[in-house]
mmCIF file of C-alpha atoms in Angstrom:
data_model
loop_
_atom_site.group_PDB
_atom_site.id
_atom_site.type_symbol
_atom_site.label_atom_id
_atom_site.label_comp_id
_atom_site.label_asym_id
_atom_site.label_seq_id
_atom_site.Cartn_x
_atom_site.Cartn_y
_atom_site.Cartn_z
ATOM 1 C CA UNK D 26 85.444 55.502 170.685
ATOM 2 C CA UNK D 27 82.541 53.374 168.196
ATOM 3 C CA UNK D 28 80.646 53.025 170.983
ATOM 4 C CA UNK D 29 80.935 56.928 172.001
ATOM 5 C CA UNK D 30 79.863 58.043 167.734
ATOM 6 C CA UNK D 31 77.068 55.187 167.588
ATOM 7 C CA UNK D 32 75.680 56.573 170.875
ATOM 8 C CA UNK D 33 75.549 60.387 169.299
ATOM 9 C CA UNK D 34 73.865 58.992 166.003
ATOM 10 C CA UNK D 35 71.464 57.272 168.054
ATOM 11 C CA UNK D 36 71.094 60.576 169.661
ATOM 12 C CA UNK D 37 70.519 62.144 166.764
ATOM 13 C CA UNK D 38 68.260 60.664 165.606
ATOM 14 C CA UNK D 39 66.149 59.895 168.673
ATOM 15 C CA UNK D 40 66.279 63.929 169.542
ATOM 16 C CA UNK D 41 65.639 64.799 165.317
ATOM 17 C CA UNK D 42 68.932 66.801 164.654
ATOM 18 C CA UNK D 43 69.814 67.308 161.009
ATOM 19 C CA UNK D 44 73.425 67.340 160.410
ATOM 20 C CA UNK D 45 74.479 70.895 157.927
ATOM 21 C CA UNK D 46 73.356 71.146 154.433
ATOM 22 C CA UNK D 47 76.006 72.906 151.667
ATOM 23 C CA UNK D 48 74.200 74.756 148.895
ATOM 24 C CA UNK D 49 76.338 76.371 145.816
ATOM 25 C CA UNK D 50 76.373 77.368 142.772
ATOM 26 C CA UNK D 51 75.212 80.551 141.242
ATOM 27 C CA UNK D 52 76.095 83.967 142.041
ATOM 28 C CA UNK D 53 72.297 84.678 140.635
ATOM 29 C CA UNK D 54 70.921 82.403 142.675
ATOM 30 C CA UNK D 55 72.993 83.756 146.198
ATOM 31 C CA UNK D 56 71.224 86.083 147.061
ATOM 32 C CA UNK D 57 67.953 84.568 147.362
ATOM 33 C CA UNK D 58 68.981 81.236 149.139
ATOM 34 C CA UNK D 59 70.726 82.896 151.422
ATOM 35 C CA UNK D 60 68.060 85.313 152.831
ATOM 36 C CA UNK D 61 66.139 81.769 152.400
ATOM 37 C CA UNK D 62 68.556 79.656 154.329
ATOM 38 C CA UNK D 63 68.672 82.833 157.418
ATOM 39 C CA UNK D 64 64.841 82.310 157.872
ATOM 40 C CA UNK D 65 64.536 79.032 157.262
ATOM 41 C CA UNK D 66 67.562 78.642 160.317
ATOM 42 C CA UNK D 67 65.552 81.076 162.450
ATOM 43 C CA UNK D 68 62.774 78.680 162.352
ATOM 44 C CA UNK D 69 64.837 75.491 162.140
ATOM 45 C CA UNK D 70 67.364 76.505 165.092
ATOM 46 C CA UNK D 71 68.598 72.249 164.714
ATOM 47 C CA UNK D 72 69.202 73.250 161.061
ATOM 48 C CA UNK D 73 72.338 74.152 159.141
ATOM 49 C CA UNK D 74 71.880 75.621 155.741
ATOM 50 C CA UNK D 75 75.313 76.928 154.420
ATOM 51 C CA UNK D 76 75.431 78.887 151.116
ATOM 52 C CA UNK D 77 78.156 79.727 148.579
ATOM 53 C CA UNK D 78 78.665 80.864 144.848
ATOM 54 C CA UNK D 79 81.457 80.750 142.356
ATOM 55 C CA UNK D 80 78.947 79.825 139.438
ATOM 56 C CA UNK D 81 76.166 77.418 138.374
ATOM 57 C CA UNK D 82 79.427 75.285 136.851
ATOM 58 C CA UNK D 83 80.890 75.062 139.667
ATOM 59 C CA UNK D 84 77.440 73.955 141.512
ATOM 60 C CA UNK D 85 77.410 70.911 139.362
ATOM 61 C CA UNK D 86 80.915 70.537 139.641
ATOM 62 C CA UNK D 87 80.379 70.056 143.378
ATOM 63 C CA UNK D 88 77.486 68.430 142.959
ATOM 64 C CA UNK D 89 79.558 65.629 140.967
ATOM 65 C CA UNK D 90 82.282 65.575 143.263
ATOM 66 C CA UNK D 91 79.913 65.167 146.582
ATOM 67 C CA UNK D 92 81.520 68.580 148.136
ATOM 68 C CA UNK D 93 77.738 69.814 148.122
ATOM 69 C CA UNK D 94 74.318 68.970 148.430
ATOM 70 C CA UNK D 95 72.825 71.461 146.434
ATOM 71 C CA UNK D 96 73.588 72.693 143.268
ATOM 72 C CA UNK D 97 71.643 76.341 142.321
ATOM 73 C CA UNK D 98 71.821 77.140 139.191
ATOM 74 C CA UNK D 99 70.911 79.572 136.601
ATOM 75 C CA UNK D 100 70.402 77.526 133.555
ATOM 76 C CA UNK D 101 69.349 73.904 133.159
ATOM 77 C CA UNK D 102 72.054 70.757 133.781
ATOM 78 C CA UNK D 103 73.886 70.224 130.233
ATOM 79 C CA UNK D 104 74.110 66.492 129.141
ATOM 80 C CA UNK D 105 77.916 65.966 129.912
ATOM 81 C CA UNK D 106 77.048 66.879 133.399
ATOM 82 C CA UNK D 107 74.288 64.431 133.434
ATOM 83 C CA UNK D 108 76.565 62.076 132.522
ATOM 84 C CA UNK D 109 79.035 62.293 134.835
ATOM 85 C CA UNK D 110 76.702 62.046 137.531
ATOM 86 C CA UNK D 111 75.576 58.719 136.373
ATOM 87 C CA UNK D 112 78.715 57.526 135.814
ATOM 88 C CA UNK D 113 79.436 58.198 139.523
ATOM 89 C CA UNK D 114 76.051 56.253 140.499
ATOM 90 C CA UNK D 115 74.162 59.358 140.910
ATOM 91 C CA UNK D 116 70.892 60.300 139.925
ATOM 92 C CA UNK D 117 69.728 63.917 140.638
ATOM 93 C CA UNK D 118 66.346 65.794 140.463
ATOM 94 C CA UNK D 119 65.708 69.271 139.523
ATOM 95 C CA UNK D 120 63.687 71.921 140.745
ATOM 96 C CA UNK D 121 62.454 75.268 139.617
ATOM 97 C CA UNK D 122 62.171 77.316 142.797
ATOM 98 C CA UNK D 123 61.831 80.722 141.087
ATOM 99 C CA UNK D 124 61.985 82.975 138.098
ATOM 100 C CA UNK D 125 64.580 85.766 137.026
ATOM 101 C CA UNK D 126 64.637 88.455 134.856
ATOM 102 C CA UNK D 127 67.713 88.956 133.357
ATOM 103 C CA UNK D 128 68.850 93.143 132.882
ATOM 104 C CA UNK D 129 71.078 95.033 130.590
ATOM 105 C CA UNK D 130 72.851 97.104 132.198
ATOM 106 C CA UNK D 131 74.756 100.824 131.085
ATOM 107 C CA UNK D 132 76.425 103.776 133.186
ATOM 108 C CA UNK D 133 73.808 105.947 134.595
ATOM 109 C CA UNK D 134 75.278 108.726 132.730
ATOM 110 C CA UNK D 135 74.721 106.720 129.200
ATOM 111 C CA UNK D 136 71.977 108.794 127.418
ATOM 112 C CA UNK D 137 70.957 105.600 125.865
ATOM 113 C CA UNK D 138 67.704 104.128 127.018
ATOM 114 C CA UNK D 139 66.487 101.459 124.621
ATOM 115 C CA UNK D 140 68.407 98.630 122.574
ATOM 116 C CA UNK D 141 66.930 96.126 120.236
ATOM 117 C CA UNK D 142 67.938 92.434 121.109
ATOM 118 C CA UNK D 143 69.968 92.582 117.540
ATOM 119 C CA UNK D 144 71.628 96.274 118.696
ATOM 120 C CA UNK D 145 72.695 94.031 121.570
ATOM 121 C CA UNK D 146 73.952 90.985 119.940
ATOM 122 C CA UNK D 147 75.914 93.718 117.978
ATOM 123 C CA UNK D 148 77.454 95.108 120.609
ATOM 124 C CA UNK D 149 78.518 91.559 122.447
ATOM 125 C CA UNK D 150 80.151 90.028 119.527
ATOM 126 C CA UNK D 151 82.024 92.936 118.599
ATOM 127 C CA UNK D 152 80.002 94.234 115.260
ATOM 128 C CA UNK D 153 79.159 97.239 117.067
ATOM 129 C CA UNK D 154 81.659 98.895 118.938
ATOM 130 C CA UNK D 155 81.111 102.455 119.550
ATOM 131 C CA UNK D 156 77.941 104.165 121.164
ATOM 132 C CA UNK D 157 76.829 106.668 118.506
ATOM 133 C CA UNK D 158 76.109 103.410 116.433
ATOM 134 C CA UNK D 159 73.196 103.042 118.642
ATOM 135 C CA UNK D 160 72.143 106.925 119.339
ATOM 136 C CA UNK D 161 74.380 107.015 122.243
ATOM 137 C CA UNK D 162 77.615 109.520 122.427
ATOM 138 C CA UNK D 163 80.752 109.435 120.487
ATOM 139 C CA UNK D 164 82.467 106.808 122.914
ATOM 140 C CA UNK D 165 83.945 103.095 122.861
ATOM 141 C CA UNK D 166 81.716 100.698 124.040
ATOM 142 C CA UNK D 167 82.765 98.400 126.704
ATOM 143 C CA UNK D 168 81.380 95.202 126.592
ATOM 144 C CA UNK D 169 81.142 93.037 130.267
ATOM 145 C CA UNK D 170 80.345 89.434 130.675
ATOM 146 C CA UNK D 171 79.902 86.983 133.331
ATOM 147 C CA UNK D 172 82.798 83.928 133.235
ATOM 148 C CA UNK D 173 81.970 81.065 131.214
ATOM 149 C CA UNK D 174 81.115 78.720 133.947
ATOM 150 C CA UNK D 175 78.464 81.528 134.814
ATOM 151 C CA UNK D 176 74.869 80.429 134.137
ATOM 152 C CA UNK D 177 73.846 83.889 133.291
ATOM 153 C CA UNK D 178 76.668 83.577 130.306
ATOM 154 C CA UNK D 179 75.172 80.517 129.002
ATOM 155 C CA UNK D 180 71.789 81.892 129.426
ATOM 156 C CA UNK D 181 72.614 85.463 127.723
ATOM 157 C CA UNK D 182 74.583 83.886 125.177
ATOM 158 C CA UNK D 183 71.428 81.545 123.906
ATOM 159 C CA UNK D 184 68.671 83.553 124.170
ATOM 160 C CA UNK D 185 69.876 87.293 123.326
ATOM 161 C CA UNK D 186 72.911 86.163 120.747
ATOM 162 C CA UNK D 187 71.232 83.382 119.403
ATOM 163 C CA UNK D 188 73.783 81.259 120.185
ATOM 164 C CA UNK D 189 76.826 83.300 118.627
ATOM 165 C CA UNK D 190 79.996 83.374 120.245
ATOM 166 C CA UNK D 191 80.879 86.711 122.728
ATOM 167 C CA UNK D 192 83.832 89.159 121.049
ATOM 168 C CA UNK D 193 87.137 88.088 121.411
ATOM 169 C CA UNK D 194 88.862 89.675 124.759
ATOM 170 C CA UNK D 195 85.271 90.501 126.193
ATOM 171 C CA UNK D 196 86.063 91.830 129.618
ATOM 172 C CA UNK D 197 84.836 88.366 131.409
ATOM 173 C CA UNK D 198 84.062 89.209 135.307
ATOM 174 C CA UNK D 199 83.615 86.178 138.594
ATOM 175 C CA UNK D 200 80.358 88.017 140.285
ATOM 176 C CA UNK D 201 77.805 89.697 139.258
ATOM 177 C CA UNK D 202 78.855 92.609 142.310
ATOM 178 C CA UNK D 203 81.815 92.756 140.011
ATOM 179 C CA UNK D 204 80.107 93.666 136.474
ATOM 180 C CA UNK D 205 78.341 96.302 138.514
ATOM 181 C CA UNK D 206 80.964 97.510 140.579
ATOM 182 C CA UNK D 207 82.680 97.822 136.937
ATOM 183 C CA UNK D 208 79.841 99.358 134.900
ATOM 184 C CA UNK D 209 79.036 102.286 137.542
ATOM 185 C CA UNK D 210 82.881 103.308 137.065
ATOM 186 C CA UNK D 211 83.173 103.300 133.180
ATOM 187 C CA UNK D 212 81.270 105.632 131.123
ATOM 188 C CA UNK D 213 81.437 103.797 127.986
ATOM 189 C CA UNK D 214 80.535 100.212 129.831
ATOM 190 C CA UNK D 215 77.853 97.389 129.210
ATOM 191 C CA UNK D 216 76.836 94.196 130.750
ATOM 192 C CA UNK D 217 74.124 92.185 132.348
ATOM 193 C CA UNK D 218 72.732 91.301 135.539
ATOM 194 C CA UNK D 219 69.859 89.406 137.440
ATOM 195 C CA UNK D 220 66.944 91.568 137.926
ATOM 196 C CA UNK D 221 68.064 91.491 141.850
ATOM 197 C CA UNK D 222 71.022 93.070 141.573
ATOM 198 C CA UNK D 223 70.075 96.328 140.050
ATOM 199 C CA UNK D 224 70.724 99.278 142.570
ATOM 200 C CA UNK D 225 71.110 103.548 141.413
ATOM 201 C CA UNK D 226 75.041 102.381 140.137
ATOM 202 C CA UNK D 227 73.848 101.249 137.383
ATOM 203 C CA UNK D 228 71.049 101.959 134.754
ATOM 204 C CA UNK D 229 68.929 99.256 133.314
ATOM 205 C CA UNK D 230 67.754 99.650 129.316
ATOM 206 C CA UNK D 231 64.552 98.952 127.694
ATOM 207 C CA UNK D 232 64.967 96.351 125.464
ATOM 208 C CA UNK D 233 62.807 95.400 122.415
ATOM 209 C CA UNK D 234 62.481 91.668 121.025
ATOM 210 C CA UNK D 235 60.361 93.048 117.943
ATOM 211 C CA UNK D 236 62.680 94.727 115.859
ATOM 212 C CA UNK D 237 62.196 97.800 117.912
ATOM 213 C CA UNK D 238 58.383 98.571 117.442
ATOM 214 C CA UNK D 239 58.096 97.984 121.905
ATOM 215 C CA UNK D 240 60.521 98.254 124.062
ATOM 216 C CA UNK D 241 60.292 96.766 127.996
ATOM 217 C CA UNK D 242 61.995 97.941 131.222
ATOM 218 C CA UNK D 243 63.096 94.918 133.148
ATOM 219 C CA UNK D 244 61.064 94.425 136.203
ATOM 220 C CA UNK D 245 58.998 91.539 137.897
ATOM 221 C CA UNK D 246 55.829 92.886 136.672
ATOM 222 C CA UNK D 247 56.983 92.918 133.219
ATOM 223 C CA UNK D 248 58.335 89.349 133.484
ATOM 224 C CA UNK D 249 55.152 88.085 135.199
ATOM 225 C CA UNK D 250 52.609 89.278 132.470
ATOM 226 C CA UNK D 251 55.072 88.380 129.206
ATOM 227 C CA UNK D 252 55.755 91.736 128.102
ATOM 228 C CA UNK D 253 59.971 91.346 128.956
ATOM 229 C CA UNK D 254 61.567 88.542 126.903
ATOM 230 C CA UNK D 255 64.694 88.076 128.792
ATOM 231 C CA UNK D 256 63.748 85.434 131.530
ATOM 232 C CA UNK D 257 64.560 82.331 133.210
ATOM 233 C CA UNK D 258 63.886 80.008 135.879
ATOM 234 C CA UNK D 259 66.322 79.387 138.196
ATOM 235 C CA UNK D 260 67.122 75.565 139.647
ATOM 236 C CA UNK D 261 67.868 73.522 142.618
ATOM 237 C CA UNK D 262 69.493 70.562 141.950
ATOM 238 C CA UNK D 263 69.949 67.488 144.007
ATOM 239 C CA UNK D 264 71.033 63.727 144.457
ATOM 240 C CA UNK D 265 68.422 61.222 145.079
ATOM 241 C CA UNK D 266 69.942 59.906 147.872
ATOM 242 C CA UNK D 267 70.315 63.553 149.710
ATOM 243 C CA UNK D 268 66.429 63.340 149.544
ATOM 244 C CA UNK D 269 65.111 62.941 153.398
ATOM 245 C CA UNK D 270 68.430 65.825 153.744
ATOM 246 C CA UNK D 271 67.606 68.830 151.297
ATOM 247 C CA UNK D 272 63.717 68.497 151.184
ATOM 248 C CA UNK D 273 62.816 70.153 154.293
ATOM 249 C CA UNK D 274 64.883 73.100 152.814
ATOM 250 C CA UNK D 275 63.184 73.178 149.338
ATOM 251 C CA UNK D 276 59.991 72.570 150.684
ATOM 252 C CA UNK D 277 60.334 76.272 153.017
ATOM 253 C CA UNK D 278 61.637 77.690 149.346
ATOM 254 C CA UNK D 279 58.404 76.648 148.103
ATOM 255 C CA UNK D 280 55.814 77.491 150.430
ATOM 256 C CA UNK D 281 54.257 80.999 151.015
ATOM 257 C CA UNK D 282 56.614 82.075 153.014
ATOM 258 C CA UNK D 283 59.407 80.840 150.737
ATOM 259 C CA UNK D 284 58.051 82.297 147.423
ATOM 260 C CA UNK D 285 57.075 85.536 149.338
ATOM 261 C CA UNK D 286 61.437 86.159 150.186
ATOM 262 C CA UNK D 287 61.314 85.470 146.832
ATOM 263 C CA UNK D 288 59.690 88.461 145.594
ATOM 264 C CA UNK D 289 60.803 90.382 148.028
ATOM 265 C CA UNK D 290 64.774 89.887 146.756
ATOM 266 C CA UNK D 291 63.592 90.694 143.587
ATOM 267 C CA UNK D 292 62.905 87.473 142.032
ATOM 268 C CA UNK D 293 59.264 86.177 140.119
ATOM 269 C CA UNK D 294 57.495 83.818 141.790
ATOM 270 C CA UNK D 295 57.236 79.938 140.373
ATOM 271 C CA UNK D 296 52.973 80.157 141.748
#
């Protein structure tokens, strides 16, 4: 039996056949390393590129534990996770392989169109709480959220609330498919999305970063030239010793063809 699983590594490696890769992390991120992963099998047929969310948290978490060999993520590796990777003997390096935009998102039959940055950390920490307050109707406003081990959380949570804690009992959702799924059915609803996701369920606001003297529709254009605040790179992460492994993959992410399924999903461009 040694003799028969030497013989297929030698195999293997004589003929060039990649065992499968595991990427996870980020719901954000699904989307686009999926429709990466289908071409980049297409052209690759000896290639395996299998793709999964559940959360840049639980990307790392994976990532720590060995159970993947790419983390995506939405927001940048925090120190403690840094840490446990080292204390497990790993080292990792990161990589930007696109940009988001990152959209507010109401009922298409909100009359509300535009929302300062401070109307919206109002309305996620609970100070505002009905939609007149903002020149909507006279309704309850329903706050949604991404889970905490979301990226996207993290991310909204620093740079539209400055760093101040959600409302208590903020309706907290697994997927971004569920925060629109939930938004398109309730009137009075709110929440947030990558710039991917956006379909007719849902309406996306304009939202001003100057105190309300501009306010920007979310969109790749707007991202690209400055004018929309909101946005983010998003990450590949990966272990050193993965290296020969993943980098076939990242480099297809990166080249023209790459960054140009990029921009088609919806995504900005890291050239």
């Amino acid at each position: 039996m040694k003799k028969l699983v030497l013989l297929f590594v030698a195999v293997a490696l004589s003929t060039n056949i990649s065992f499968a890769q595991r990427i996870k992390g980020s719901d954000t991120v699904l989307p686009l390393s999926q429709k990466e992963a289908e071409n980049f099998m297409k052209a690759n047929p000896s290639q395996t590129v299998t793709v999964t969310g559940g959360g840049s948290g639980v990307g790392i978490s994976a990532l720590i534990e060995g159970t993947t060999d790419i983390a995506q993520l939405s927001r940048k590796i925090k120190f403690d996770e840094k840490q446990k990777l080292q204390e497990g003997g790993k080292n990792v390096k990161e990589v930007t392989i696109a940009y988001d935009a990152l959209a507010v998102v109401v009922h298409p039959g909100n009359k509300v169109t535009n929302l300062t940055r401070e109307q919206l950390e109002g309305i996620f920490t609970g100070k505002i709480k009905n939609w007149k307050e903002v020149g909507g109707d006279d309704e309850k406003i329903v706050p949604y959220a991404r889970e905490t081990s979301s990226g996207t959380y993290e991310f909204f949570k620093e740079s539209v609330l400055k760093n101040k804690n959600y409302m208590n009992g903020i309706m907290s959702m697994p997927a971004t498919g569920s925060i629109i799924q939930s938004i398109s059915q309730t009137k009075g609803a709110i929440g947030y999305v990558g710039l991917a996701y956006l379909n007719k369920d849902v309406k996306a606001v304009h939202v001003s970063y100057d105190k309300g003297a501009t306010f920007t529709e979310p969109s790749v254009a707007n991202a690209k030239n400055e004018t929309y605040s909101i946005v983010r790179p998003l990450y590949f992460y990966y272990e050193n010793g993965s290296e020969k492994l993943v980098k076939p993959f990242i480099d297809y992410v990166l080249s023209d063809e790459g960054q140009k399924i990029v921009s088609e999903i919806g995504f900005i461009t890291v050239k």
